[in-house]
PDB file of C-alpha atoms in Angstrom:
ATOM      1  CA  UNK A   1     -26.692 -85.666 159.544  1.00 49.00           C
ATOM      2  CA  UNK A   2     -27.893 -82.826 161.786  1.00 49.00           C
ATOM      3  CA  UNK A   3     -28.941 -83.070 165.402  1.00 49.00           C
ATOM      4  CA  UNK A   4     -32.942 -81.107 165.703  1.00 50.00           C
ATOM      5  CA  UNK A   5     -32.599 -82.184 169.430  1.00 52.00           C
ATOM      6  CA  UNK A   6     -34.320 -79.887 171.266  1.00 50.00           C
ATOM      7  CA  UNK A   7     -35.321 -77.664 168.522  1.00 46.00           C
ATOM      8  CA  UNK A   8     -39.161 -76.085 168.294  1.00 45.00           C
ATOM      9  CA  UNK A   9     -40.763 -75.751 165.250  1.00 45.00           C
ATOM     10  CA  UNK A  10     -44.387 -73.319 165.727  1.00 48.00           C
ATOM     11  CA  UNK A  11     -46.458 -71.604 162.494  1.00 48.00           C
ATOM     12  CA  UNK A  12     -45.597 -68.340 162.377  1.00 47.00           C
ATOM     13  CA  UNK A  13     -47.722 -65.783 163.908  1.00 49.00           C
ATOM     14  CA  UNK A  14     -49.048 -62.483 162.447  1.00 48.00           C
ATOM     15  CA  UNK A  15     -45.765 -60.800 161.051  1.00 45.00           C
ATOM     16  CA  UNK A  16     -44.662 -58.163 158.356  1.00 45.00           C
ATOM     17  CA  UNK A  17     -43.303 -60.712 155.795  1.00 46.00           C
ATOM     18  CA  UNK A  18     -47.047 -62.434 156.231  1.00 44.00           C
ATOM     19  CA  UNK A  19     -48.962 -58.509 156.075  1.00 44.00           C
ATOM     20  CA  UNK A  20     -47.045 -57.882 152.646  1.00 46.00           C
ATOM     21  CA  UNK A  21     -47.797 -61.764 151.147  1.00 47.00           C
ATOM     22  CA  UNK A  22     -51.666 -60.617 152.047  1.00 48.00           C
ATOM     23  CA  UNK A  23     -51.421 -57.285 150.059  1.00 49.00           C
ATOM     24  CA  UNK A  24     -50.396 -58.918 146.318  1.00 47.00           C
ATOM     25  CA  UNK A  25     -52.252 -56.877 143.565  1.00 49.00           C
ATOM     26  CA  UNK A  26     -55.776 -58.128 143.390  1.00 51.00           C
ATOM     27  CA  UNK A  27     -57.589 -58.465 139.606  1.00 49.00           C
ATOM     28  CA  UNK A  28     -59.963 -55.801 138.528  1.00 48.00           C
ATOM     29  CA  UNK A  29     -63.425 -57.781 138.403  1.00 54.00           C
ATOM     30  CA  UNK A  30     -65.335 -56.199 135.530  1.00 63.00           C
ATOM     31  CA  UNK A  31     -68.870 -56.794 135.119  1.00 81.00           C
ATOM     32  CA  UNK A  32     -69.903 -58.513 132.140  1.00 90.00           C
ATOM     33  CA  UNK A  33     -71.931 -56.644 129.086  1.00 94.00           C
ATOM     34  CA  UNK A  34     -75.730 -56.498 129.617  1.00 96.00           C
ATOM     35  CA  UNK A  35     -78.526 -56.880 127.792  1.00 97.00           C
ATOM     36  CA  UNK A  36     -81.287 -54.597 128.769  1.00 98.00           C
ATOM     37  CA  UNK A  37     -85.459 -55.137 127.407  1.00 98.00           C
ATOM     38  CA  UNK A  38     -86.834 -51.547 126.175  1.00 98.00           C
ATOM     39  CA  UNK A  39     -90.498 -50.782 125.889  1.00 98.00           C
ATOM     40  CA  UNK A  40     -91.206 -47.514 124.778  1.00 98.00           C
ATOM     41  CA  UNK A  41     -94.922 -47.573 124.867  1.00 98.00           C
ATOM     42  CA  UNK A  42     -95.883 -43.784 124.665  1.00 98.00           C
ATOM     43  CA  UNK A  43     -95.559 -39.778 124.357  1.00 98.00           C
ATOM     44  CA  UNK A  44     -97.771 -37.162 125.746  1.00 97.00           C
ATOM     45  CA  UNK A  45     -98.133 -33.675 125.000  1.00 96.00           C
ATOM     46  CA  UNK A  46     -95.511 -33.272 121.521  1.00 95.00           C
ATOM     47  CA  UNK A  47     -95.460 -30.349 119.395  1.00 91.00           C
ATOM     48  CA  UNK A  48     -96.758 -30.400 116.085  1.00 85.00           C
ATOM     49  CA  UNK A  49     -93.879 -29.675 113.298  1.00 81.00           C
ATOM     50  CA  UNK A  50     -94.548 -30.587 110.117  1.00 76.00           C
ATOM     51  CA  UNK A  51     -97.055 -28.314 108.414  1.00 69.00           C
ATOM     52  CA  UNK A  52     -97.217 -30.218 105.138  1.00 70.00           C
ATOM     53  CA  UNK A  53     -96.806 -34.223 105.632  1.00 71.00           C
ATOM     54  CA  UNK A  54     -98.512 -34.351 109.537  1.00 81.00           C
ATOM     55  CA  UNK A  55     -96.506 -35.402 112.288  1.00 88.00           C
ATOM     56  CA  UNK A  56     -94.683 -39.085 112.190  1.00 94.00           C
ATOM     57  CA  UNK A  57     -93.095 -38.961 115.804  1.00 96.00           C
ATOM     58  CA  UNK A  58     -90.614 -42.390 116.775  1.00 97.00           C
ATOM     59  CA  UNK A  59     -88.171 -42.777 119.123  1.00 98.00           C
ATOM     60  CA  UNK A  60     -84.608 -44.025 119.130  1.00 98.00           C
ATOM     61  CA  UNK A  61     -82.605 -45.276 122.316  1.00 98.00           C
ATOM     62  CA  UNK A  62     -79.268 -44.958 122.652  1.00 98.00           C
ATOM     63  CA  UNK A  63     -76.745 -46.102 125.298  1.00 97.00           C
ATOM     64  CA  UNK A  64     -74.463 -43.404 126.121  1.00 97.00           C
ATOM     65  CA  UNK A  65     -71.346 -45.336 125.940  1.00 95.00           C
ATOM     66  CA  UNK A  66     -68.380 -45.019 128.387  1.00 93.00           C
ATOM     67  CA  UNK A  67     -66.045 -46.243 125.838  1.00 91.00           C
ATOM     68  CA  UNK A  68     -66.120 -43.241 123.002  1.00 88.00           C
ATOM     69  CA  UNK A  69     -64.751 -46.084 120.789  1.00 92.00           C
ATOM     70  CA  UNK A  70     -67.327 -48.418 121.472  1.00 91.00           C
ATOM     71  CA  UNK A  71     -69.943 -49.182 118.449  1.00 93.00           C
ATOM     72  CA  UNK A  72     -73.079 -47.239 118.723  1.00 94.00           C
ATOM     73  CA  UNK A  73     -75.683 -49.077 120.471  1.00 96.00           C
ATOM     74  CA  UNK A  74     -79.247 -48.216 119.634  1.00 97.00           C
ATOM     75  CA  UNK A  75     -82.846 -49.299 119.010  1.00 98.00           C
ATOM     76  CA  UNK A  76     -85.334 -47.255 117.393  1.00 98.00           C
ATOM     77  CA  UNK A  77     -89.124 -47.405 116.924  1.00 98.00           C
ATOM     78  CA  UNK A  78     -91.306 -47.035 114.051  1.00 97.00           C
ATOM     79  CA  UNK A  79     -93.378 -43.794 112.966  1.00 96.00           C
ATOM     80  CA  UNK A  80     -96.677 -43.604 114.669  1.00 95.00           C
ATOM     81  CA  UNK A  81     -98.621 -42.701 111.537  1.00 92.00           C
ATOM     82  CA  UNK A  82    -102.311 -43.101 113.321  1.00 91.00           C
ATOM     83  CA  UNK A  83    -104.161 -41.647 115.493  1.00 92.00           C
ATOM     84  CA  UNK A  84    -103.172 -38.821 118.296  1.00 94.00           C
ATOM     85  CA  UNK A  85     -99.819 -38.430 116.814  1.00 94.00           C
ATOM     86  CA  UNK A  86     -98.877 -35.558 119.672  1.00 94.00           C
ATOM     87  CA  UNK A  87     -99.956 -38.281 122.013  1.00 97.00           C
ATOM     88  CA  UNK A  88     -98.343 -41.247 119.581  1.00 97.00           C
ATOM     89  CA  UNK A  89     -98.797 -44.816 120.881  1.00 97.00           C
ATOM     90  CA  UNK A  90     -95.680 -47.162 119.660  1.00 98.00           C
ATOM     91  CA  UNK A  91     -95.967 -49.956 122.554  1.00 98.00           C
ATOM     92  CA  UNK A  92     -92.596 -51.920 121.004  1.00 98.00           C
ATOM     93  CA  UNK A  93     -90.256 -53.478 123.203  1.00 98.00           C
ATOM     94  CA  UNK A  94     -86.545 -53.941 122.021  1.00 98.00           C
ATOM     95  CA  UNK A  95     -83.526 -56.021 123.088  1.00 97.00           C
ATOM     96  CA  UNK A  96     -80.733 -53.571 123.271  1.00 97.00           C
ATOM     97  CA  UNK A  97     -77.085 -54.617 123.941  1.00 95.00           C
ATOM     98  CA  UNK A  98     -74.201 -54.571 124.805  1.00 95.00           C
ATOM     99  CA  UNK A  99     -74.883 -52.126 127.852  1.00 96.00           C
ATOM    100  CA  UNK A 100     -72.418 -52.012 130.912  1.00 95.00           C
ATOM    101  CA  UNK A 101     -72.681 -51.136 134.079  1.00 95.00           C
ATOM    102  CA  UNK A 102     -72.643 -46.854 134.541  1.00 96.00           C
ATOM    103  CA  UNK A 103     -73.645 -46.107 130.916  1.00 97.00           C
ATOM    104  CA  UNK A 104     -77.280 -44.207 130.764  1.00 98.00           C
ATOM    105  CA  UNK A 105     -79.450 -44.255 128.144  1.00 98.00           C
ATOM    106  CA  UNK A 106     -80.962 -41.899 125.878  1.00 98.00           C
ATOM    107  CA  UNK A 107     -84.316 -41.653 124.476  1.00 98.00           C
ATOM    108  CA  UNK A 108     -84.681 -38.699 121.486  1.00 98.00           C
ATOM    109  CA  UNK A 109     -88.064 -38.220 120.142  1.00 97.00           C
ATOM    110  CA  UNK A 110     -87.831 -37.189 116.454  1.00 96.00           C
ATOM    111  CA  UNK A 111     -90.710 -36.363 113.998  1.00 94.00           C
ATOM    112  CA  UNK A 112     -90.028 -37.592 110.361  1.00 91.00           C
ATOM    113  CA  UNK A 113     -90.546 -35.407 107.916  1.00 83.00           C
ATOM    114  CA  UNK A 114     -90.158 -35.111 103.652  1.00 80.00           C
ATOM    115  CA  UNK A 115     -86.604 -34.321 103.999  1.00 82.00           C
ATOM    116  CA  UNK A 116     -85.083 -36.159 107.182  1.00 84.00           C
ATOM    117  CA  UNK A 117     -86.317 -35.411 111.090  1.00 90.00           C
ATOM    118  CA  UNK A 118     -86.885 -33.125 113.333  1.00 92.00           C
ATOM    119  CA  UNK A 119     -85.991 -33.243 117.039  1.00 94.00           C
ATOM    120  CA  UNK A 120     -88.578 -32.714 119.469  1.00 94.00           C
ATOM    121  CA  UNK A 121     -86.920 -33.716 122.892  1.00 96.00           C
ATOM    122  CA  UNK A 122     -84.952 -35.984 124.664  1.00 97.00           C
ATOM    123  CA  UNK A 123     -84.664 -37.952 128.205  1.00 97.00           C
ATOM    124  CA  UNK A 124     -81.342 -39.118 129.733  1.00 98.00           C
ATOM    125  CA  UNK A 125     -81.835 -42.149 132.146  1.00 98.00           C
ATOM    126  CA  UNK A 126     -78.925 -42.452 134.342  1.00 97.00           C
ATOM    127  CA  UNK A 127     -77.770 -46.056 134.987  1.00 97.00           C
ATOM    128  CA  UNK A 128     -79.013 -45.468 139.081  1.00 97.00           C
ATOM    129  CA  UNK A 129     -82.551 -45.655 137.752  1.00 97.00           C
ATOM    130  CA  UNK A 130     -83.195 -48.744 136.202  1.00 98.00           C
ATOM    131  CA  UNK A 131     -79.635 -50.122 137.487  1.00 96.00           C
ATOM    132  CA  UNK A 132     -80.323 -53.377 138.616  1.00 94.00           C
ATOM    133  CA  UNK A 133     -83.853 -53.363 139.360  1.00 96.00           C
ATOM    134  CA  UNK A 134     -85.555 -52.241 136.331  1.00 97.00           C
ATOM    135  CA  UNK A 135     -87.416 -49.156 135.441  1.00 98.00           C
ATOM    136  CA  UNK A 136     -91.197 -48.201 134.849  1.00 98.00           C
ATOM    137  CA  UNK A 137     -92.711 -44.552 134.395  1.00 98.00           C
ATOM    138  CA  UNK A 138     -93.472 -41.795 132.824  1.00 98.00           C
ATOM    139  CA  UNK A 139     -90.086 -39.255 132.113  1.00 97.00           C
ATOM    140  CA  UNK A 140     -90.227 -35.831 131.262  1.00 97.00           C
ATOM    141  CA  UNK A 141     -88.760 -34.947 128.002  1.00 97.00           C
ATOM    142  CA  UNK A 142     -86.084 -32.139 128.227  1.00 96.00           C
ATOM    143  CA  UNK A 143     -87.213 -29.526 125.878  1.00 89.00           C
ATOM    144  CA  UNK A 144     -91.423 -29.771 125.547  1.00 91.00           C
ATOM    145  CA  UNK A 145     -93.119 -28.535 128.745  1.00 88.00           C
ATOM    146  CA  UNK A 146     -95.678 -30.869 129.803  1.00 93.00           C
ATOM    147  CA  UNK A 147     -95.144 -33.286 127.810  1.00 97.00           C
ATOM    148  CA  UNK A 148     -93.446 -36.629 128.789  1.00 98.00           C
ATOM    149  CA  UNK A 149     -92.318 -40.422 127.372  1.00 98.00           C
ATOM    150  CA  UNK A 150     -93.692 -43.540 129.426  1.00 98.00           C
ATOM    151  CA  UNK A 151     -90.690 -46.322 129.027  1.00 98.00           C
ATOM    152  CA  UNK A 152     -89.983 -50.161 130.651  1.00 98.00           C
ATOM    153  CA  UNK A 153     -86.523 -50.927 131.680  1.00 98.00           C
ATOM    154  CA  UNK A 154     -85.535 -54.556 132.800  1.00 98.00           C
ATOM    155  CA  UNK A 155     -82.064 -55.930 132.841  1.00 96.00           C
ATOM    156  CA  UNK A 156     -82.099 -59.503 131.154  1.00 97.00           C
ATOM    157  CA  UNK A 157     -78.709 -60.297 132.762  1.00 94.00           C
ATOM    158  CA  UNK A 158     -75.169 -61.055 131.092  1.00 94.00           C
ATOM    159  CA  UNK A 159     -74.868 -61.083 127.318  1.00 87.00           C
ATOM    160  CA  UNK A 160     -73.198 -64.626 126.237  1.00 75.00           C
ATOM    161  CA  UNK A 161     -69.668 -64.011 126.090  1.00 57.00           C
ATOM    162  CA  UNK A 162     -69.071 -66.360 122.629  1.00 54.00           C
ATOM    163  CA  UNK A 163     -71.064 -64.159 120.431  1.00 48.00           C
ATOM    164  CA  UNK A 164     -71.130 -60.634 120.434  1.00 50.00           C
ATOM    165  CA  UNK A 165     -75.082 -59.413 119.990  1.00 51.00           C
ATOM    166  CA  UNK A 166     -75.795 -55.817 118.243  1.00 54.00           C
ATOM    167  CA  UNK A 167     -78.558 -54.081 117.617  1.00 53.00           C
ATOM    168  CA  UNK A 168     -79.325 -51.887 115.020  1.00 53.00           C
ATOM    169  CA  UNK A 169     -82.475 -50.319 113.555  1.00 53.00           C
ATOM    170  CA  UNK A 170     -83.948 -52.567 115.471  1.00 52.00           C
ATOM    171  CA  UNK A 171     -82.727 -55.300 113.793  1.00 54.00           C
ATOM    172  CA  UNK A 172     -80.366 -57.907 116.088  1.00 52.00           C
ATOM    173  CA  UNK A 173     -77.686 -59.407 114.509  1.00 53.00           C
ATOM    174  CA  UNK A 174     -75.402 -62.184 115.940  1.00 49.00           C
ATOM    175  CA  UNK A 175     -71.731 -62.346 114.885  1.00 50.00           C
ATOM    176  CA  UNK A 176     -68.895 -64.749 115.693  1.00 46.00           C
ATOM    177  CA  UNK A 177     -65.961 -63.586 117.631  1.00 46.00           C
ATOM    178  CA  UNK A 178     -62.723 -64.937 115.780  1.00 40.00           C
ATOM    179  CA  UNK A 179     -60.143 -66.742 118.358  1.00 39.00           C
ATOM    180  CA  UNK A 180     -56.656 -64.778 118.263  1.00 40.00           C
ATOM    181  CA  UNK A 181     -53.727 -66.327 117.977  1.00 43.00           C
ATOM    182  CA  UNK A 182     -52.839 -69.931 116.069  1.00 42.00           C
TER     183      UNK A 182
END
């Protein structure tokens, strides 16, 4: 048995012991994948390349991946066959994903020919232009003077964190993450 008489007891105010309990490593929050909605509705002023089937212009989009050993990530559209092909309509809109935070995308404008395609241009959207608002406009295409690619950017939010969504020729495929461990 111990005598407390006349002992004080008081929380303890702002000290070094409580400064260092305040500074304990914090987790590294890292924003989920995204899925992004790409409409790549039409070119203006391409260059005409192939002399013997006509021009079949399409366009694929790429994300420009942080992670080098991340999967590619790309949608593409079909040939524009019809019409004004050096002003080719495609109006498609794709689901593309996974896309994270800071990766841009890239849009290359080929023209299909017998034997494979030819490039015409390209446009690089960095991530601070559709990044989180959503883009909508007419880009210039590195490459062709004058002539330029009207695309639609929205951000469709987080992609479900179960399955693992990728895209490929346009095609979207769904597959199961397997659970490590036993």
């Amino acid at each position: 048995f111990s005598s407390q008489i006349g002992a004080t007891y008081a929380a303890p105010t702002q000290s070094v012991y409580s400064s260092q309990q305040v500074m304990m490593p914090e987790t590294v929050q890292v924003a989920a994948p995204q899925k992004l909605s790409v409409s790549i509705l039409q070119a203006q002023g391409l260059q005409h390349m192939n002399h013997f089937t006509g021009d079949q212009p399409y366009v694929v989009c790429e994300v420009k991946h942080v992670d080098a050993q991340a999967e590619a990530t790309r949608v593409e559209t079909k040939p524009a066959t019809e019409g004004d092909t050096l002003n080719p309509f495609w109006g498609e809109t794709h689901q593309l994903g996974p896309w994270h935070e800071g990766e841009s995308l890239e849009f290359t404008i080929y023209d299909k020919g017998l034997i494979g395609a030819k490039t015409e241009g390209k446009v690089l959207l960095t991530p601070d232009l559709f990044y989180p608002n959503g883009f909508s406009g007419m880009v210039n295409i590195s490459g062709l003077p004058h002539a330029q690619l009207h695309i639609i950017i929205r951000v469709l939010g987080p992609v479900a964190v179960e399955n693992e969504t990728v895209v490929t020729d346009g095609a979207t495929k769904t597959k199961k993450k397997k659970k490590e461990g036993g």
